[in-house]
Amino acid sequence: MSGSTITPWVVGNWKMNPLQADAGALLKNFKQLLNEQNIAEAACHIGVAPTAIALTTVQNELAQASRHIMTVAQDVSRVAGTGAYTGELSAELLKDYGVEFVLIGHSERREIFADQPHIINEKVKNALNAGLTVIYCVGESLEQRESGQAEQVVLQQICDIAAVVQAEQWKQIVVAYEPIWAIGTGKTASPEDAQAMHAKIREGLSQITPMGLHTAILYGGSVKPENAVELAACPDINGALVGGASLNAESFYKIAQAFANTK
Ligand code: PEP
């Protein structure tokens, strides 16, 4: 079973960065690189997930790029619609403002903000029902990996959302496998270990939905230009969710290029 024919996705997760002036410079430089040497849309989907306050500005900036670049929200409310929910940003509001993609279940949300599986399920359900595409993040901790539980933990996270994803909505799901011990640490899973987990995820997905064969499964965890080519060569690694390296235009561009070139 292999997902090597899937168009790759490379998405930059800016997290709680950068300040306005730096974000402007980052986008300007990235657009300039694309102008000089375009990456074909058919070769790689590219997206940027800025802070909530910057979503509209970034979206307007990206509309001036030489190719389509997705604007991705980093999270969404567990509450649907509109109403008296101070501080929340619903899937319907994102959609209304033209944002079509959202990260859900990032390990920082799970760990720091106590996004439990039932909360994540509410977010996934709302996002899908509003017509958004969900980049659903899964991944094990170092302790879980060292005790031989990595596969079980990750497959459980995949099974968790099956309760709320309707059969025809699986095409709105992209999975990002991000081993927690590799996020922001400089440690990357070896291409072999990452490919093995991606193949397991694809197998698990395929038992739930026929779409599993076509679902893009991204790898995240200290992806940089130096390791992107090797990761991109793995048949079930269909792209990357990039944190730190997405804050540098040249690094992010090179990662996108690596995935575009090898698929
Ligand atoms: C992330 O947070 O999604 C991520 C993969 O971060 P980094 O690339 O910095 O490890």
PDB file of C-alpha atoms and ligand atoms in Angstrom:
ATOM      1  CA  MET A   1       0.000   0.000   0.000  1.00  0.00           C
ATOM      2  CA  SER A   2       1.568   3.338  -0.964  1.00  0.00           C
ATOM      3  CA  GLY A   3       0.530   6.973  -1.254  1.00  0.00           C
ATOM      4  CA  SER A   4       3.312   7.986  -3.643  1.00  0.00           C
ATOM      5  CA  THR A   5       0.881   9.341  -6.259  1.00  0.00           C
ATOM      6  CA  ILE A   6      -0.664  11.852  -3.836  1.00  0.00           C
ATOM      7  CA  THR A   7       0.191  15.514  -4.507  1.00  0.00           C
ATOM      8  CA  PRO A   8       2.317  16.610  -1.540  1.00  0.00           C
ATOM      9  CA  TRP A   9       1.364  19.346   0.912  1.00  0.00           C
ATOM     10  CA  VAL A  10       3.879  21.587   2.617  1.00  0.00           C
ATOM     11  CA  VAL A  11       2.365  23.733   5.352  1.00  0.00           C
ATOM     12  CA  GLY A  12       4.193  26.222   7.552  1.00  0.00           C
ATOM     13  CA  ASN A  13       2.948  26.438  11.122  1.00  0.00           C
ATOM     14  CA  TRP A  14       3.993  29.849  12.411  1.00  0.00           C
ATOM     15  CA  LYS A  15       2.638  29.095  15.916  1.00  0.00           C
ATOM     16  CA  MET A  16       2.681  32.271  18.109  1.00  0.00           C
ATOM     17  CA  ASN A  17       5.168  33.981  15.766  1.00  0.00           C
ATOM     18  CA  PRO A  18       6.250  36.345  14.192  1.00  0.00           C
ATOM     19  CA  LEU A  19       5.689  40.038  14.913  1.00  0.00           C
ATOM     20  CA  GLN A  20       3.956  41.995  12.166  1.00  0.00           C
ATOM     21  CA  ALA A  21       7.038  43.494  10.515  1.00  0.00           C
ATOM     22  CA  ASP A  22       8.794  40.123  10.431  1.00  0.00           C
ATOM     23  CA  ALA A  23       5.720  38.406   9.016  1.00  0.00           C
ATOM     24  CA  GLY A  24       5.593  40.996   6.231  1.00  0.00           C
ATOM     25  CA  ALA A  25       9.256  40.449   5.377  1.00  0.00           C
ATOM     26  CA  LEU A  26       8.873  36.660   5.500  1.00  0.00           C
ATOM     27  CA  LEU A  27       5.957  36.689   3.057  1.00  0.00           C
ATOM     28  CA  LYS A  28       7.665  39.183   0.775  1.00  0.00           C
ATOM     29  CA  ASN A  29      10.791  37.014   0.592  1.00  0.00           C
ATOM     30  CA  PHE A  30       8.816  33.835   0.057  1.00  0.00           C
ATOM     31  CA  LYS A  31       6.763  35.369  -2.755  1.00  0.00           C
ATOM     32  CA  GLN A  32       9.973  36.665  -4.305  1.00  0.00           C
ATOM     33  CA  LEU A  33      11.476  33.152  -4.308  1.00  0.00           C
ATOM     34  CA  LEU A  34       8.338  31.797  -5.975  1.00  0.00           C
ATOM     35  CA  ASN A  35       8.532  34.569  -8.568  1.00  0.00           C
ATOM     36  CA  GLU A  36      12.121  33.687  -9.398  1.00  0.00           C
ATOM     37  CA  GLN A  37      11.523  29.943  -9.598  1.00  0.00           C
ATOM     38  CA  ASN A  38       7.948  28.850  -9.328  1.00  0.00           C
ATOM     39  CA  ILE A  39       6.878  25.564  -7.743  1.00  0.00           C
ATOM     40  CA  ALA A  40       4.026  24.228  -9.884  1.00  0.00           C
ATOM     41  CA  GLU A  41       0.686  23.987  -8.118  1.00  0.00           C
ATOM     42  CA  ALA A  42       0.257  20.459  -9.463  1.00  0.00           C
ATOM     43  CA  ALA A  43       3.604  19.471  -7.901  1.00  0.00           C
ATOM     44  CA  CYS A  44       2.947  20.665  -4.357  1.00  0.00           C
ATOM     45  CA  HIS A  45       0.194  22.306  -2.334  1.00  0.00           C
ATOM     46  CA  ILE A  46       1.711  25.032  -0.174  1.00  0.00           C
ATOM     47  CA  GLY A  47       0.083  26.578   2.884  1.00  0.00           C
ATOM     48  CA  VAL A  48       0.861  28.970   5.700  1.00  0.00           C
ATOM     49  CA  ALA A  49      -0.761  28.875   9.151  1.00  0.00           C
ATOM     50  CA  PRO A  50      -0.317  32.298  10.756  1.00  0.00           C
ATOM     51  CA  THR A  51      -1.609  33.546  14.089  1.00  0.00           C
ATOM     52  CA  ALA A  52      -5.360  34.217  14.219  1.00  0.00           C
ATOM     53  CA  ILE A  53      -4.833  37.978  14.264  1.00  0.00           C
ATOM     54  CA  ALA A  54      -2.819  37.796  11.035  1.00  0.00           C
ATOM     55  CA  LEU A  55      -5.098  35.445   9.073  1.00  0.00           C
ATOM     56  CA  THR A  56      -6.757  38.099   6.909  1.00  0.00           C
ATOM     57  CA  THR A  57      -3.595  40.135   6.314  1.00  0.00           C
ATOM     58  CA  VAL A  58      -1.662  37.016   5.340  1.00  0.00           C
ATOM     59  CA  GLN A  59      -4.501  35.851   3.121  1.00  0.00           C
ATOM     60  CA  ASN A  60      -4.488  39.202   1.286  1.00  0.00           C
ATOM     61  CA  GLU A  61      -0.718  39.063   0.910  1.00  0.00           C
ATOM     62  CA  LEU A  62      -0.821  35.513  -0.405  1.00  0.00           C
ATOM     63  CA  ALA A  63      -3.464  36.482  -2.957  1.00  0.00           C
ATOM     64  CA  GLN A  64      -0.683  38.531  -4.635  1.00  0.00           C
ATOM     65  CA  ALA A  65       1.623  35.493  -4.988  1.00  0.00           C
ATOM     66  CA  SER A  66       2.414  33.959  -8.375  1.00  0.00           C
ATOM     67  CA  ARG A  67       0.604  30.742  -7.392  1.00  0.00           C
ATOM     68  CA  HIS A  68      -2.060  29.629  -4.952  1.00  0.00           C
ATOM     69  CA  ILE A  69      -0.912  29.373  -1.355  1.00  0.00           C
ATOM     70  CA  MET A  70      -3.409  28.248   1.245  1.00  0.00           C
ATOM     71  CA  THR A  71      -4.081  30.231   4.382  1.00  0.00           C
ATOM     72  CA  VAL A  72      -4.541  27.807   7.266  1.00  0.00           C
ATOM     73  CA  ALA A  73      -5.950  28.522  10.729  1.00  0.00           C
ATOM     74  CA  GLN A  74      -3.990  27.015  13.632  1.00  0.00           C
ATOM     75  CA  ASP A  75      -7.086  26.019  15.577  1.00  0.00           C
ATOM     76  CA  VAL A  76     -10.869  26.385  15.676  1.00  0.00           C
ATOM     77  CA  SER A  77     -13.482  26.654  18.382  1.00  0.00           C
ATOM     78  CA  ARG A  78     -15.266  23.600  19.751  1.00  0.00           C
ATOM     79  CA  VAL A  79     -18.397  25.761  19.473  1.00  0.00           C
ATOM     80  CA  ALA A  80     -20.144  26.081  16.109  1.00  0.00           C
ATOM     81  CA  GLY A  81     -21.764  29.106  14.505  1.00  0.00           C
ATOM     82  CA  THR A  82     -21.826  32.571  16.031  1.00  0.00           C
ATOM     83  CA  GLY A  83     -22.841  33.781  19.477  1.00  0.00           C
ATOM     84  CA  ALA A  84     -21.774  34.800  22.948  1.00  0.00           C
ATOM     85  CA  TYR A  85     -18.464  32.926  23.162  1.00  0.00           C
ATOM     86  CA  THR A  86     -15.840  35.530  24.031  1.00  0.00           C
ATOM     87  CA  GLY A  87     -12.441  34.826  22.542  1.00  0.00           C
ATOM     88  CA  GLU A  88     -13.578  32.017  20.252  1.00  0.00           C
ATOM     89  CA  LEU A  89     -13.207  31.664  16.478  1.00  0.00           C
ATOM     90  CA  SER A  90     -15.676  29.253  14.930  1.00  0.00           C
ATOM     91  CA  ALA A  91     -15.400  27.184  11.773  1.00  0.00           C
ATOM     92  CA  GLU A  92     -18.245  29.190  10.247  1.00  0.00           C
ATOM     93  CA  LEU A  93     -16.395  32.457  10.892  1.00  0.00           C
ATOM     94  CA  LEU A  94     -13.215  31.071   9.339  1.00  0.00           C
ATOM     95  CA  LYS A  95     -15.175  29.957   6.291  1.00  0.00           C
ATOM     96  CA  ASP A  96     -16.983  33.291   6.078  1.00  0.00           C
ATOM     97  CA  TYR A  97     -13.632  35.105   6.090  1.00  0.00           C
ATOM     98  CA  GLY A  98     -12.385  32.838   3.292  1.00  0.00           C
ATOM     99  CA  VAL A  99     -10.161  30.525   5.355  1.00  0.00           C
ATOM    100  CA  GLU A 100     -10.661  26.970   4.071  1.00  0.00           C
ATOM    101  CA  PHE A 101      -8.098  24.973   6.074  1.00  0.00           C
ATOM    102  CA  VAL A 102      -7.458  24.389   9.757  1.00  0.00           C
ATOM    103  CA  LEU A 103      -4.974  22.512  11.954  1.00  0.00           C
ATOM    104  CA  ILE A 104      -6.657  20.484  14.686  1.00  0.00           C
ATOM    105  CA  GLY A 105      -5.093  18.387  17.420  1.00  0.00           C
ATOM    106  CA  HIS A 106      -1.589  19.840  17.338  1.00  0.00           C
ATOM    107  CA  SER A 107       0.367  18.382  20.263  1.00  0.00           C
ATOM    108  CA  GLU A 108       0.821  21.874  21.726  1.00  0.00           C
ATOM    109  CA  ARG A 109      -2.975  22.226  21.856  1.00  0.00           C
ATOM    110  CA  ARG A 110      -3.331  18.727  23.306  1.00  0.00           C
ATOM    111  CA  GLU A 111      -0.613  19.199  25.936  1.00  0.00           C
ATOM    112  CA  ILE A 112      -0.642  22.879  26.903  1.00  0.00           C
ATOM    113  CA  PHE A 113      -4.308  23.704  26.342  1.00  0.00           C
ATOM    114  CA  ALA A 114      -5.809  20.352  27.393  1.00  0.00           C
ATOM    115  CA  ASP A 115      -7.495  19.583  24.094  1.00  0.00           C
ATOM    116  CA  GLN A 116      -8.812  16.147  25.037  1.00  0.00           C
ATOM    117  CA  PRO A 117     -10.021  13.745  22.324  1.00  0.00           C
ATOM    118  CA  HIS A 118     -13.692  14.667  22.894  1.00  0.00           C
ATOM    119  CA  ILE A 119     -12.862  18.379  22.458  1.00  0.00           C
ATOM    120  CA  ILE A 120     -10.833  17.638  19.349  1.00  0.00           C
ATOM    121  CA  ASN A 121     -13.762  15.639  17.995  1.00  0.00           C
ATOM    122  CA  GLU A 122     -16.082  18.625  18.443  1.00  0.00           C
ATOM    123  CA  LYS A 123     -13.613  20.824  16.593  1.00  0.00           C
ATOM    124  CA  VAL A 124     -13.211  18.294  13.764  1.00  0.00           C
ATOM    125  CA  LYS A 125     -16.970  17.866  13.444  1.00  0.00           C
ATOM    126  CA  ASN A 126     -17.598  21.633  13.313  1.00  0.00           C
ATOM    127  CA  ALA A 127     -14.808  22.218  10.826  1.00  0.00           C
ATOM    128  CA  LEU A 128     -15.962  19.463   8.478  1.00  0.00           C
ATOM    129  CA  ASN A 129     -19.591  20.512   8.688  1.00  0.00           C
ATOM    130  CA  ALA A 130     -18.590  24.079   7.814  1.00  0.00           C
ATOM    131  CA  GLY A 131     -16.779  22.722   4.732  1.00  0.00           C
ATOM    132  CA  LEU A 132     -13.212  23.252   5.954  1.00  0.00           C
ATOM    133  CA  THR A 133     -10.357  20.872   5.229  1.00  0.00           C
ATOM    134  CA  VAL A 134      -8.813  19.621   8.474  1.00  0.00           C
ATOM    135  CA  ILE A 135      -5.114  18.936   8.928  1.00  0.00           C
ATOM    136  CA  TYR A 136      -5.462  16.503  11.820  1.00  0.00           C
ATOM    137  CA  CYS A 137      -2.297  16.154  13.922  1.00  0.00           C
ATOM    138  CA  VAL A 138      -1.332  12.943  15.678  1.00  0.00           C
ATOM    139  CA  GLY A 139       1.841  11.770  17.356  1.00  0.00           C
ATOM    140  CA  GLU A 140       3.334   9.967  20.325  1.00  0.00           C
ATOM    141  CA  SER A 141       5.496  11.238  23.190  1.00  0.00           C
ATOM    142  CA  LEU A 142       9.059  10.050  23.777  1.00  0.00           C
ATOM    143  CA  GLU A 143       7.886   7.974  26.723  1.00  0.00           C
ATOM    144  CA  GLN A 144       5.230   6.284  24.592  1.00  0.00           C
ATOM    145  CA  ARG A 145       7.769   5.557  21.840  1.00  0.00           C
ATOM    146  CA  GLU A 146      10.339   4.178  24.275  1.00  0.00           C
ATOM    147  CA  SER A 147       7.770   1.895  25.862  1.00  0.00           C
ATOM    148  CA  GLY A 148       6.768   0.510  22.462  1.00  0.00           C
ATOM    149  CA  GLN A 149       3.340   2.183  22.393  1.00  0.00           C
ATOM    150  CA  ALA A 150       3.874   4.630  19.524  1.00  0.00           C
ATOM    151  CA  GLU A 151       1.849   2.761  16.924  1.00  0.00           C
ATOM    152  CA  GLN A 152      -1.022   2.043  19.265  1.00  0.00           C
ATOM    153  CA  VAL A 153      -1.221   5.681  20.431  1.00  0.00           C
ATOM    154  CA  VAL A 154      -1.186   7.086  16.913  1.00  0.00           C
ATOM    155  CA  LEU A 155      -3.701   4.590  15.539  1.00  0.00           C
ATOM    156  CA  GLN A 156      -5.993   5.337  18.488  1.00  0.00           C
ATOM    157  CA  GLN A 157      -5.805   9.053  17.622  1.00  0.00           C
ATOM    158  CA  ILE A 158      -6.837   8.174  14.066  1.00  0.00           C
ATOM    159  CA  CYS A 159      -9.706   5.999  15.339  1.00  0.00           C
ATOM    160  CA  ASP A 160     -10.827   8.768  17.725  1.00  0.00           C
ATOM    161  CA  ILE A 161     -12.055  11.041  14.926  1.00  0.00           C
ATOM    162  CA  ALA A 162     -13.790   8.219  13.039  1.00  0.00           C
ATOM    163  CA  ALA A 163     -16.724   8.770  15.388  1.00  0.00           C
ATOM    164  CA  VAL A 164     -17.400  12.222  13.922  1.00  0.00           C
ATOM    165  CA  VAL A 165     -16.162  12.059  10.322  1.00  0.00           C
ATOM    166  CA  GLN A 166     -18.962  11.058   7.977  1.00  0.00           C
ATOM    167  CA  ALA A 167     -18.114   8.739   5.073  1.00  0.00           C
ATOM    168  CA  GLU A 168     -18.048  11.505   2.437  1.00  0.00           C
ATOM    169  CA  GLN A 169     -16.044  13.846   4.697  1.00  0.00           C
ATOM    170  CA  TRP A 170     -12.821  11.816   4.724  1.00  0.00           C
ATOM    171  CA  LYS A 171     -11.763  13.678   1.582  1.00  0.00           C
ATOM    172  CA  GLN A 172     -11.625  16.810   3.777  1.00  0.00           C
ATOM    173  CA  ILE A 173      -9.034  15.182   6.064  1.00  0.00           C
ATOM    174  CA  VAL A 174      -5.263  15.477   5.801  1.00  0.00           C
ATOM    175  CA  VAL A 175      -3.250  13.759   8.538  1.00  0.00           C
ATOM    176  CA  ALA A 176      -0.036  15.171  10.021  1.00  0.00           C
ATOM    177  CA  TYR A 177       2.091  12.670  11.920  1.00  0.00           C
ATOM    178  CA  GLU A 178       4.209  14.647  14.358  1.00  0.00           C
ATOM    179  CA  PRO A 179       6.136  12.648  16.957  1.00  0.00           C
ATOM    180  CA  ILE A 180       6.098  15.011  19.939  1.00  0.00           C
ATOM    181  CA  TRP A 181       9.754  14.342  20.754  1.00  0.00           C
ATOM    182  CA  ALA A 182      10.721  15.657  17.307  1.00  0.00           C
ATOM    183  CA  ILE A 183       8.801  18.944  17.452  1.00  0.00           C
ATOM    184  CA  GLY A 184      11.073  21.951  17.880  1.00  0.00           C
ATOM    185  CA  THR A 185      13.857  19.748  19.248  1.00  0.00           C
ATOM    186  CA  GLY A 186      16.062  19.392  16.180  1.00  0.00           C
ATOM    187  CA  LYS A 187      15.530  15.606  16.408  1.00  0.00           C
ATOM    188  CA  THR A 188      13.792  14.116  13.380  1.00  0.00           C
ATOM    189  CA  ALA A 189      12.376  10.638  13.069  1.00  0.00           C
ATOM    190  CA  SER A 190      14.581   8.704  10.670  1.00  0.00           C
ATOM    191  CA  PRO A 191      13.020   8.420   7.202  1.00  0.00           C
ATOM    192  CA  GLU A 192      12.634   4.665   7.873  1.00  0.00           C
ATOM    193  CA  ASP A 193      10.804   5.158  11.176  1.00  0.00           C
ATOM    194  CA  ALA A 194       8.645   7.936   9.742  1.00  0.00           C
ATOM    195  CA  GLN A 195       7.771   5.873   6.655  1.00  0.00           C
ATOM    196  CA  ALA A 196       6.920   2.861   8.856  1.00  0.00           C
ATOM    197  CA  MET A 197       4.499   4.937  10.932  1.00  0.00           C
ATOM    198  CA  HIS A 198       2.992   6.580   7.850  1.00  0.00           C
ATOM    199  CA  ALA A 199       2.381   3.156   6.301  1.00  0.00           C
ATOM    200  CA  LYS A 200       0.663   2.056   9.530  1.00  0.00           C
ATOM    201  CA  ILE A 201      -1.478   5.195   9.510  1.00  0.00           C
ATOM    202  CA  ARG A 202      -2.463   4.552   5.895  1.00  0.00           C
ATOM    203  CA  GLU A 203      -3.334   0.961   6.748  1.00  0.00           C
ATOM    204  CA  GLY A 204      -5.415   2.129   9.715  1.00  0.00           C
ATOM    205  CA  LEU A 205      -7.178   4.783   7.651  1.00  0.00           C
ATOM    206  CA  SER A 206      -7.888   2.298   4.882  1.00  0.00           C
ATOM    207  CA  GLN A 207      -9.651   0.040   7.336  1.00  0.00           C
ATOM    208  CA  ILE A 208     -11.952   2.936   8.176  1.00  0.00           C
ATOM    209  CA  THR A 209     -12.474   4.475   4.741  1.00  0.00           C
ATOM    210  CA  PRO A 210     -11.610   3.716   1.106  1.00  0.00           C
ATOM    211  CA  MET A 211     -10.316   7.332   1.029  1.00  0.00           C
ATOM    212  CA  GLY A 212      -7.419   6.170   3.214  1.00  0.00           C
ATOM    213  CA  LEU A 213      -5.493   5.196   0.095  1.00  0.00           C
ATOM    214  CA  HIS A 214      -5.700   8.799  -1.116  1.00  0.00           C
ATOM    215  CA  THR A 215      -5.316  10.705   2.159  1.00  0.00           C
ATOM    216  CA  ALA A 216      -2.256  12.945   2.320  1.00  0.00           C
ATOM    217  CA  ILE A 217      -0.172  12.044   5.391  1.00  0.00           C
ATOM    218  CA  LEU A 218       2.316  14.783   6.270  1.00  0.00           C
ATOM    219  CA  TYR A 219       5.342  14.407   8.508  1.00  0.00           C
ATOM    220  CA  GLY A 220       6.157  17.075  11.090  1.00  0.00           C
ATOM    221  CA  GLY A 221       9.017  17.396  13.559  1.00  0.00           C
ATOM    222  CA  SER A 222      12.151  19.442  12.863  1.00  0.00           C
ATOM    223  CA  VAL A 223      11.782  19.258   9.085  1.00  0.00           C
ATOM    224  CA  LYS A 224      14.446  21.401   7.441  1.00  0.00           C
ATOM    225  CA  PRO A 225      16.050  21.663   3.996  1.00  0.00           C
ATOM    226  CA  GLU A 226      18.780  19.245   5.121  1.00  0.00           C
ATOM    227  CA  ASN A 227      16.374  16.359   5.810  1.00  0.00           C
ATOM    228  CA  ALA A 228      13.472  17.204   3.490  1.00  0.00           C
ATOM    229  CA  VAL A 229      14.777  15.368   0.423  1.00  0.00           C
ATOM    230  CA  GLU A 230      15.139  12.057   2.282  1.00  0.00           C
ATOM    231  CA  LEU A 231      11.751  12.386   3.944  1.00  0.00           C
ATOM    232  CA  ALA A 232      10.098  13.361   0.657  1.00  0.00           C
ATOM    233  CA  ALA A 233      11.471  10.224  -1.003  1.00  0.00           C
ATOM    234  CA  CYS A 234       9.418   7.978   1.319  1.00  0.00           C
ATOM    235  CA  PRO A 235       6.331   6.648  -0.467  1.00  0.00           C
ATOM    236  CA  ASP A 236       3.833   7.355   2.320  1.00  0.00           C
ATOM    237  CA  ILE A 237       5.201  10.747   3.367  1.00  0.00           C
ATOM    238  CA  ASN A 238       3.032  13.107   1.346  1.00  0.00           C
ATOM    239  CA  GLY A 239       4.353  16.394   2.599  1.00  0.00           C
ATOM    240  CA  ALA A 240       5.444  18.231   5.702  1.00  0.00           C
ATOM    241  CA  LEU A 241       4.051  20.323   8.513  1.00  0.00           C
ATOM    242  CA  VAL A 242       6.904  22.694   9.225  1.00  0.00           C
ATOM    243  CA  GLY A 243       7.307  24.775  12.374  1.00  0.00           C
ATOM    244  CA  GLY A 244      10.621  26.549  12.976  1.00  0.00           C
ATOM    245  CA  ALA A 245      11.938  26.287   9.420  1.00  0.00           C
ATOM    246  CA  SER A 246       8.787  27.929   8.021  1.00  0.00           C
ATOM    247  CA  LEU A 247       9.847  31.200   9.667  1.00  0.00           C
ATOM    248  CA  ASN A 248      12.700  31.461   7.196  1.00  0.00           C
ATOM    249  CA  ALA A 249      11.541  32.049   3.610  1.00  0.00           C
ATOM    250  CA  GLU A 250      14.456  30.289   1.991  1.00  0.00           C
ATOM    251  CA  SER A 251      14.256  27.207   4.219  1.00  0.00           C
ATOM    252  CA  PHE A 252      10.506  26.916   3.719  1.00  0.00           C
ATOM    253  CA  TYR A 253      10.881  27.343  -0.030  1.00  0.00           C
ATOM    254  CA  LYS A 254      13.583  24.637  -0.180  1.00  0.00           C
ATOM    255  CA  ILE A 255      11.400  22.204   1.765  1.00  0.00           C
ATOM    256  CA  ALA A 256       8.484  22.799  -0.620  1.00  0.00           C
ATOM    257  CA  GLN A 257      10.849  22.372  -3.551  1.00  0.00           C
ATOM    258  CA  ALA A 258      12.167  19.074  -2.137  1.00  0.00           C
ATOM    259  CA  PHE A 259       8.653  17.644  -1.960  1.00  0.00           C
ATOM    260  CA  ALA A 260       7.671  19.073  -5.354  1.00  0.00           C
ATOM    261  CA  ASN A 261      10.761  17.534  -6.995  1.00  0.00           C
ATOM    262  CA  THR A 262      10.453  14.028  -5.683  1.00  0.00           C
ATOM    263  CA  LYS A 263       6.790  13.275  -6.229  1.00  0.00           C
TER     264      LYS A 263
HETATM  265  C1  PEP B   1       5.111  21.792  14.434  1.00  0.00           C
HETATM  266  O1  PEP B   1       4.963  22.379  15.480  1.00  0.00           O
HETATM  267  O2  PEP B   1       4.118  21.497  13.758  1.00  0.00           O
HETATM  268  C2  PEP B   1       6.474  21.446  14.021  1.00  0.00           C
HETATM  269  C3  PEP B   1       6.623  20.430  13.246  1.00  0.00           C
HETATM  270  O3  PEP B   1       7.503  22.208  14.542  1.00  0.00           O
HETATM  271  P1  PEP B   1       9.069  22.075  14.175  1.00  0.00           P
HETATM  272  O4  PEP B   1       9.171  21.969  12.660  1.00  0.00           O
HETATM  273  O5  PEP B   1       9.675  23.352  14.676  1.00  0.00           O
HETATM  274  O6  PEP B   1       9.578  20.873  14.847  1.00  0.00           O
END
